[in-house]
Coordinates of C-alpha atoms in Angstrom, one line a residue:
M1 CA 116.7 126.0 84.9
N2 CA 113.0 125.0 85.3
E3 CA 113.7 123.9 88.9
L4 CA 115.4 127.1 89.7
H5 CA 112.7 129.3 88.3
Y6 CA 110.0 127.2 90.0
A7 CA 111.8 127.7 93.4
L8 CA 112.2 131.5 92.8
S9 CA 108.5 131.8 91.9
N10 CA 107.2 129.9 94.9
L11 CA 109.8 130.5 97.7
T12 CA 107.8 133.3 99.3
S13 CA 104.8 131.1 99.8
W14 CA 106.9 128.1 100.9
M15 CA 108.4 130.2 103.7
Q16 CA 105.1 131.3 105.2
P17 CA 104.1 130.0 108.6
E18 CA 101.7 127.0 108.3
Y19 CA 98.9 127.6 110.8
V20 CA 97.3 124.5 112.3
S21 CA 93.8 123.8 113.7
K22 CA 93.3 124.4 117.5
N23 CA 91.1 123.3 120.4
L24 CA 89.5 125.3 123.2
A25 CA 92.7 125.1 125.3
T26 CA 94.7 126.8 122.5
K27 CA 92.0 129.0 121.1
L28 CA 93.7 132.3 121.9
D29 CA 97.2 131.1 120.9
D30 CA 99.1 131.4 117.7
C31 CA 100.0 127.8 116.6
F32 CA 101.9 127.2 113.5
V33 CA 104.8 125.4 111.8
R34 CA 107.9 127.4 111.0
R35 CA 110.4 126.3 108.3
E36 CA 114.0 126.8 109.4
P37 CA 117.3 125.9 107.8
L38 CA 119.0 122.7 109.0
G39 CA 122.4 124.2 108.9
V40 CA 125.3 122.8 106.8
V41 CA 124.3 120.1 104.4
L42 CA 126.4 117.7 102.3
I43 CA 125.3 116.7 98.8
I44 CA 127.1 113.8 97.1
G45 CA 126.4 113.6 93.4
P46 CA 126.5 110.7 91.0
W47 CA 128.3 110.4 87.6
N48 CA 125.3 109.6 85.3
Y49 CA 123.7 113.1 85.4
P50 CA 126.6 114.9 87.1
M51 CA 125.2 118.4 86.7
Q52 CA 121.5 117.9 87.2
L53 CA 121.6 115.5 90.1
L54 CA 124.0 117.8 92.0
I55 CA 122.5 121.2 91.3
L56 CA 118.8 120.2 91.7
P57 CA 119.1 119.2 95.4
M58 CA 121.4 122.2 95.9
I59 CA 118.6 124.5 94.7
G60 CA 116.3 123.1 97.4
A61 CA 119.1 123.4 100.1
I62 CA 119.8 127.0 99.2
A63 CA 116.1 127.8 99.0
A64 CA 115.7 126.5 102.6
G65 CA 118.6 128.7 103.8
N66 CA 121.4 126.2 104.3
C67 CA 125.1 126.3 103.7
V68 CA 126.1 123.6 101.3
V69 CA 129.1 121.4 100.7
I70 CA 128.9 119.5 97.4
K71 CA 130.9 116.5 96.3
P72 CA 130.8 115.9 92.5
S73 CA 131.5 112.4 91.2
E74 CA 135.2 111.9 90.2
V75 CA 134.0 109.5 87.5
S76 CA 132.5 112.3 85.5
A77 CA 135.8 114.3 85.6
A78 CA 134.9 117.0 83.1
T79 CA 131.8 118.1 85.0
D80 CA 133.8 117.8 88.3
N81 CA 136.4 120.2 86.9
L82 CA 133.8 122.6 85.6
I83 CA 131.7 122.8 88.8
T84 CA 134.9 123.3 90.8
E85 CA 135.9 126.2 88.5
L86 CA 132.6 128.0 88.2
M87 CA 131.0 127.7 91.7
P88 CA 133.4 130.0 93.5
K89 CA 132.8 132.6 90.8
Y90 CA 129.1 132.9 91.5
L91 CA 128.5 131.7 95.1
S92 CA 129.9 132.9 98.4
K93 CA 132.9 130.8 99.5
D94 CA 131.8 131.3 103.1
C95 CA 128.6 129.4 102.5
Y96 CA 129.2 127.1 99.5
A97 CA 132.1 124.8 99.0
V98 CA 133.2 122.0 96.6
V99 CA 135.2 119.0 97.8
R100 CA 136.9 116.8 95.2
G101 CA 138.3 113.3 95.2
G102 CA 137.5 109.6 95.1
P103 CA 136.3 107.1 97.7
K104 CA 139.1 107.9 100.2
E105 CA 138.4 111.6 100.2
T106 CA 134.6 111.0 100.4
Q107 CA 135.1 108.8 103.5
A108 CA 137.3 111.4 105.1
L109 CA 134.6 114.0 104.3
L110 CA 131.9 111.9 105.9
K111 CA 133.8 111.9 109.2
N112 CA 132.7 115.5 109.6
R113 CA 129.4 116.4 111.3
F114 CA 126.8 117.7 108.9
D115 CA 123.2 118.7 109.6
H116 CA 121.9 116.6 106.6
I117 CA 123.5 114.4 104.0
F118 CA 121.9 114.0 100.6
Y119 CA 123.3 111.1 98.5
T120 CA 122.5 109.9 95.0
G121 CA 124.1 106.6 93.8
S122 CA 124.3 102.9 94.5
Q123 CA 123.0 100.9 97.5
A124 CA 126.5 99.7 98.3
V125 CA 127.8 103.3 98.8
A126 CA 124.5 104.3 100.5
R127 CA 125.3 101.8 103.3
V128 CA 128.7 103.5 103.9
V129 CA 127.0 106.9 104.0
L130 CA 124.4 105.7 106.5
Q131 CA 127.0 104.2 108.7
A132 CA 129.0 107.4 108.7
A133 CA 125.9 109.5 109.3
A134 CA 124.9 107.3 112.3
V135 CA 127.9 108.3 114.2
H136 CA 126.6 111.9 114.4
L137 CA 122.9 111.0 114.2
T138 CA 122.7 113.0 111.0
P139 CA 119.5 112.6 108.9
V140 CA 120.0 111.3 105.4
T141 CA 118.2 111.4 102.1
L142 CA 119.1 108.5 99.8
E143 CA 118.3 108.6 96.1
L144 CA 119.2 105.1 94.8
G145 CA 117.8 103.0 92.0
G146 CA 116.7 99.4 91.4
K147 CA 115.2 97.3 88.6
C148 CA 112.4 99.4 87.3
P149 CA 109.8 97.2 85.6
C150 CA 107.7 98.0 82.5
L151 CA 104.5 95.9 82.3
I152 CA 102.9 95.9 78.8
Y153 CA 99.4 94.3 78.9
G154 CA 96.0 94.7 77.3
R155 CA 95.4 96.8 74.2
V156 CA 98.6 98.7 73.3
N157 CA 99.7 100.7 70.3
A158 CA 103.0 98.8 69.6
T159 CA 104.5 101.7 67.6
A160 CA 103.8 104.4 70.2
A161 CA 104.9 102.0 73.0
A162 CA 108.2 101.4 71.1
H163 CA 108.9 105.1 70.7
R164 CA 108.4 105.8 74.4
L165 CA 110.2 102.7 75.5
V166 CA 113.2 103.2 73.3
W167 CA 113.6 106.8 74.4
A168 CA 113.2 106.0 78.1
K169 CA 115.5 102.9 78.0
F170 CA 118.3 104.0 75.7
F171 CA 118.5 107.7 76.7
N172 CA 122.0 108.3 78.1
A173 CA 122.7 104.7 76.9
G174 CA 120.5 103.3 79.7
Q175 CA 122.5 104.9 82.4
S176 CA 119.5 106.3 84.3
C177 CA 118.2 105.2 87.7
V178 CA 114.6 105.5 86.4
A179 CA 115.2 103.8 83.1
P180 CA 112.9 100.8 82.4
D181 CA 115.1 97.9 83.4
Y182 CA 113.1 95.0 82.0
V183 CA 109.8 94.4 80.2
L184 CA 107.0 92.0 81.2
C185 CA 104.5 91.1 78.5
S186 CA 102.6 88.3 76.7
K187 CA 104.2 86.4 73.8
A188 CA 101.8 88.1 71.3
T189 CA 102.7 91.5 72.6
R190 CA 106.4 90.7 72.5
D191 CA 106.1 89.5 68.9
A192 CA 104.5 92.8 67.9
L193 CA 106.9 94.9 70.1
V194 CA 110.3 93.6 68.9
P195 CA 110.0 94.6 65.2
A196 CA 108.6 98.0 66.4
L197 CA 111.6 98.5 68.7
R198 CA 114.0 97.6 65.8
Q199 CA 112.4 100.1 63.5
V200 CA 112.2 102.9 66.1
L201 CA 115.9 102.4 66.9
E202 CA 116.7 103.0 63.2
D203 CA 114.4 106.0 63.1
F204 CA 116.1 107.5 66.1
Y205 CA 119.7 106.7 65.6
G206 CA 120.1 105.6 61.9
S207 CA 121.2 102.3 60.4
D208 CA 124.7 102.6 62.0
I209 CA 123.9 103.5 65.6
Q210 CA 127.5 103.7 66.6
K211 CA 128.0 106.7 64.3
S212 CA 125.0 108.5 65.7
P213 CA 125.8 111.7 67.6
D214 CA 122.8 111.1 69.8
M215 CA 123.9 107.7 71.2
S216 CA 125.9 108.0 74.4
R217 CA 128.8 105.8 75.5
I218 CA 129.3 103.8 78.6
V219 CA 131.0 106.0 81.2
T220 CA 134.2 104.0 81.9
P221 CA 135.9 100.8 80.8
K222 CA 135.0 99.3 84.1
H223 CA 131.3 99.8 83.6
W224 CA 131.6 98.6 80.0
T225 CA 133.2 95.3 81.2
R226 CA 130.4 94.8 83.8
L227 CA 127.7 95.2 81.2
M228 CA 129.3 92.9 78.7
G229 CA 129.7 90.4 81.5
L230 CA 125.9 90.4 82.0
L231 CA 125.3 90.1 78.3
N232 CA 127.7 87.2 77.9
R233 CA 126.2 85.3 80.8
T234 CA 122.5 85.7 79.8
K235 CA 120.7 82.5 78.6
G236 CA 118.3 84.7 76.6
K237 CA 118.3 85.3 72.9
V238 CA 119.6 88.6 71.5
V239 CA 117.1 89.7 68.8
V240 CA 118.1 93.4 68.4
G241 CA 121.6 94.9 68.7
G242 CA 124.4 93.1 70.6
E243 CA 127.2 94.9 68.8
H244 CA 130.0 96.3 70.9
D245 CA 133.3 98.1 70.8
E246 CA 135.5 98.1 73.9
K247 CA 137.9 100.8 72.7
D248 CA 134.9 103.1 72.0
R249 CA 133.1 102.0 75.2
Y250 CA 130.1 101.4 72.9
I251 CA 127.3 98.9 73.4
A252 CA 124.5 98.9 70.9
P253 CA 120.9 99.2 72.1
T254 CA 120.2 95.5 72.7
V255 CA 117.0 93.6 73.2
V256 CA 117.0 90.1 74.7
V257 CA 114.1 87.8 74.7
D258 CA 113.3 84.4 76.3
V259 CA 114.8 85.7 79.6
A260 CA 114.0 83.8 82.8
E261 CA 113.4 85.3 86.2
D262 CA 116.7 83.9 87.4
D263 CA 118.8 85.0 84.4
A264 CA 122.0 87.0 84.9
L265 CA 120.2 90.1 83.5
M266 CA 117.7 89.9 86.3
E267 CA 120.3 89.7 89.1
E268 CA 121.0 93.4 89.5
E269 CA 120.1 96.8 88.0
I270 CA 121.4 96.7 84.5
F271 CA 122.2 100.5 84.2
G272 CA 123.0 100.2 80.5
P273 CA 121.6 99.8 77.0
I274 CA 120.4 96.2 77.4
L275 CA 116.6 95.5 77.6
P276 CA 115.5 92.0 78.7
I277 CA 111.9 90.9 77.8
L278 CA 110.3 88.3 80.0
T279 CA 107.3 86.6 78.6
I280 CA 104.5 86.0 81.1
E281 CA 100.9 85.6 79.8
S282 CA 99.1 86.6 83.0
L283 CA 99.1 90.2 84.4
E284 CA 98.6 88.8 87.9
E285 CA 101.8 86.6 87.5
S286 CA 103.7 89.7 86.3
I287 CA 102.7 91.6 89.3
K288 CA 103.7 88.8 91.6
L289 CA 107.1 88.7 89.9
T290 CA 107.7 92.4 90.6
K291 CA 106.7 91.9 94.2
R292 CA 109.4 89.2 94.6
K293 CA 112.0 91.9 93.9
E294 CA 113.0 94.9 95.8
K295 CA 110.8 98.0 95.5
P296 CA 112.0 100.0 92.5
L297 CA 112.5 103.7 92.0
A298 CA 110.0 103.8 89.2
F299 CA 107.2 101.5 87.9
Y300 CA 105.9 101.7 84.4
V301 CA 102.8 100.2 82.8
F302 CA 101.8 100.5 79.1
S303 CA 98.2 99.8 78.3
D304 CA 95.2 101.5 76.7
E305 CA 93.0 99.8 79.3
S306 CA 92.5 102.0 82.4
S307 CA 91.6 98.8 84.4
V308 CA 95.0 97.4 83.8
V309 CA 96.8 100.6 84.9
K310 CA 94.6 100.8 88.0
K311 CA 95.2 97.2 88.9
V312 CA 99.0 97.6 88.6
L313 CA 99.0 100.9 90.6
E314 CA 96.9 99.4 93.4
N315 CA 99.0 96.2 93.6
S316 CA 102.5 97.5 93.5
S317 CA 104.9 99.8 95.4
S318 CA 107.6 102.0 94.0
G319 CA 109.1 105.5 94.3
G320 CA 107.2 106.8 91.3
F321 CA 104.6 105.4 88.9
C322 CA 103.9 106.4 85.3
S323 CA 101.6 104.9 82.7
N324 CA 102.3 104.8 79.0
D325 CA 105.7 106.6 79.2
G326 CA 109.0 106.5 81.0
I327 CA 111.1 108.9 83.0
V328 CA 108.9 112.0 82.3
H329 CA 107.2 111.9 85.7
M330 CA 110.4 113.1 87.4
A331 CA 110.5 116.2 85.3
L332 CA 107.4 117.7 87.0
P333 CA 108.5 119.8 90.0
G334 CA 105.1 119.4 91.7
L335 CA 105.6 115.6 92.1
P336 CA 108.0 114.3 94.8
F337 CA 111.0 112.4 93.5
G338 CA 112.4 109.6 95.6
G339 CA 112.5 105.9 96.4
V340 CA 111.0 103.5 98.8
G341 CA 112.6 100.6 100.5
N342 CA 115.8 99.5 98.7
S343 CA 115.4 102.3 96.2
G344 CA 116.0 105.0 98.8
F345 CA 114.1 107.3 101.2
G346 CA 113.3 111.0 101.2
H347 CA 112.1 113.2 98.4
Y348 CA 113.0 116.3 96.5
H349 CA 112.2 118.4 93.5
G350 CA 110.2 121.7 93.8
H351 CA 108.5 122.2 97.1
W352 CA 109.6 118.7 98.2
G353 CA 113.3 119.8 97.9
F354 CA 112.6 122.8 100.1
E355 CA 111.0 120.6 102.7
A356 CA 113.8 118.0 102.6
F357 CA 116.3 120.6 103.7
S358 CA 114.0 122.4 106.2
H359 CA 113.4 121.8 109.9
R360 CA 109.6 122.0 110.6
R361 CA 109.6 123.8 114.0
A362 CA 106.4 123.6 116.0
V363 CA 105.6 127.0 117.5
M364 CA 102.9 128.0 120.0
L365 CA 102.8 131.7 121.1
R366 CA 100.5 132.3 124.1
G367 CA 99.9 135.0 126.6
W368 CA 98.5 134.9 130.1
A369 CA 94.8 134.6 129.3
L370 CA 92.5 131.7 130.3
E371 CA 94.3 131.0 133.5
K372 CA 91.1 129.6 134.9
L373 CA 91.2 127.0 132.0
N374 CA 94.9 126.2 132.8
A375 CA 93.9 125.5 136.4
L376 CA 92.4 122.2 135.1
R377 CA 95.9 120.8 134.7
Y378 CA 97.2 122.0 138.0
P379 CA 97.1 119.8 141.2
P380 CA 95.1 118.8 143.2
Y381 CA 93.5 116.5 140.6
S382 CA 89.9 115.2 140.4
D383 CA 87.7 113.3 138.1
E384 CA 85.8 116.5 137.3
K385 CA 89.0 118.3 136.3
L386 CA 90.0 115.3 134.2
S387 CA 86.6 115.3 132.4
W388 CA 86.8 119.0 131.6
L389 CA 90.4 118.7 130.6
R390 CA 89.5 116.0 128.1
W391 CA 86.8 118.3 126.6
T392 CA 89.0 121.3 126.3
T393 CA 91.8 119.4 124.5
S394 CA 89.4 117.6 122.2
P395 CA 89.1 118.7 118.6
K396 CA 85.4 119.0 119.3
S397 CA 86.0 121.7 121.8
F398 CA 87.1 124.2 119.2
T399 CA 83.5 124.7 118.2
C400 CA 82.0 124.3 121.6
Q401 CA 80.9 127.9 122.4
V402 CA 79.4 126.8 125.8
L403 CA 82.8 125.7 127.1
F404 CA 84.5 128.7 125.8
E405 CA 82.1 131.0 127.6
K406 CA 82.5 129.0 130.8
F407 CA 86.2 129.6 130.9
L408 CA 86.6 133.0 129.2
P409 CA 85.8 135.1 132.3
F410 CA 89.0 134.9 134.3

């Protein structure tokens, strides 16, 4: 709703022509950038936030004037059913359509020509989307994920850090593309953090977390089995949680320490309620470790020392960056949300979503004046003409009144 109201409040200003600076050769012309719809766009949504991550990009696409085909995730079947039922009741069937189905139907859908494809999900499926888009030279926005690190160094309030880390990591049972995937900290910080995490988990979810109405479940048995496979293969030590129930698709919020860089938990994005903690004494070494991995969708640093935050910011690359909290940066419409490298490309949210689904058309409107000036580019050519032409097309010529007066009489 916030995204929708933000778009409604700002759409008039977003649609205005964007006038650009000019030189002497274009002084009498209207030169601006005009936003136009791309045409028909395809939005393929994920299962972890099946409403938000489908409707948010759709708001940007509609704001930019496009027709939209949406493909909800078949994994989140209840939301798939709801969107299919409700959308035709509120939006024109001529402009907005829902396509349902699994991988086979999605591959068939991708054979059609669209003017833009917006995909949120895994790197593996993203490659399939890119290959299909390449056939028609269709531009693509990819919102993917990755292993988002959380560096905790310097002076830190362990209790406050635990509150924010527990919320960001275990919200939606860790099934968030921007959830902290692993923690890097010193041994002293780890020893203070672990008991704080244990206490905060009890404060949030009670002594029997499985019975808490606020703790999510793993989306499918297949995903539950994958997560348990990672947990069973780790050589680290489980110090918090570890309980599980296959029938209930439940995995308790779990903290694992003594995790090595080559551990099973560090091989892929966890995407579940398992938090490995790697003990590295040096901030510099922690930064080097993150650089050895693919660029993540988000990068978090917890520290009361601004020098630590600045150093990490200047020596890292990620889709987004947030200090002393997690996930919340993506809730601000004014900030672009998107990845870099393996975590995706393209941005949306707020004005960025409008831009993602708009063609920026370069427009120059000119009349018949200054034909004497135009003669500089007509044959026959000479060094003198070239010299004057360089001046008139230079940014400096915009303020050069002498040149303007020379060519104004025509």
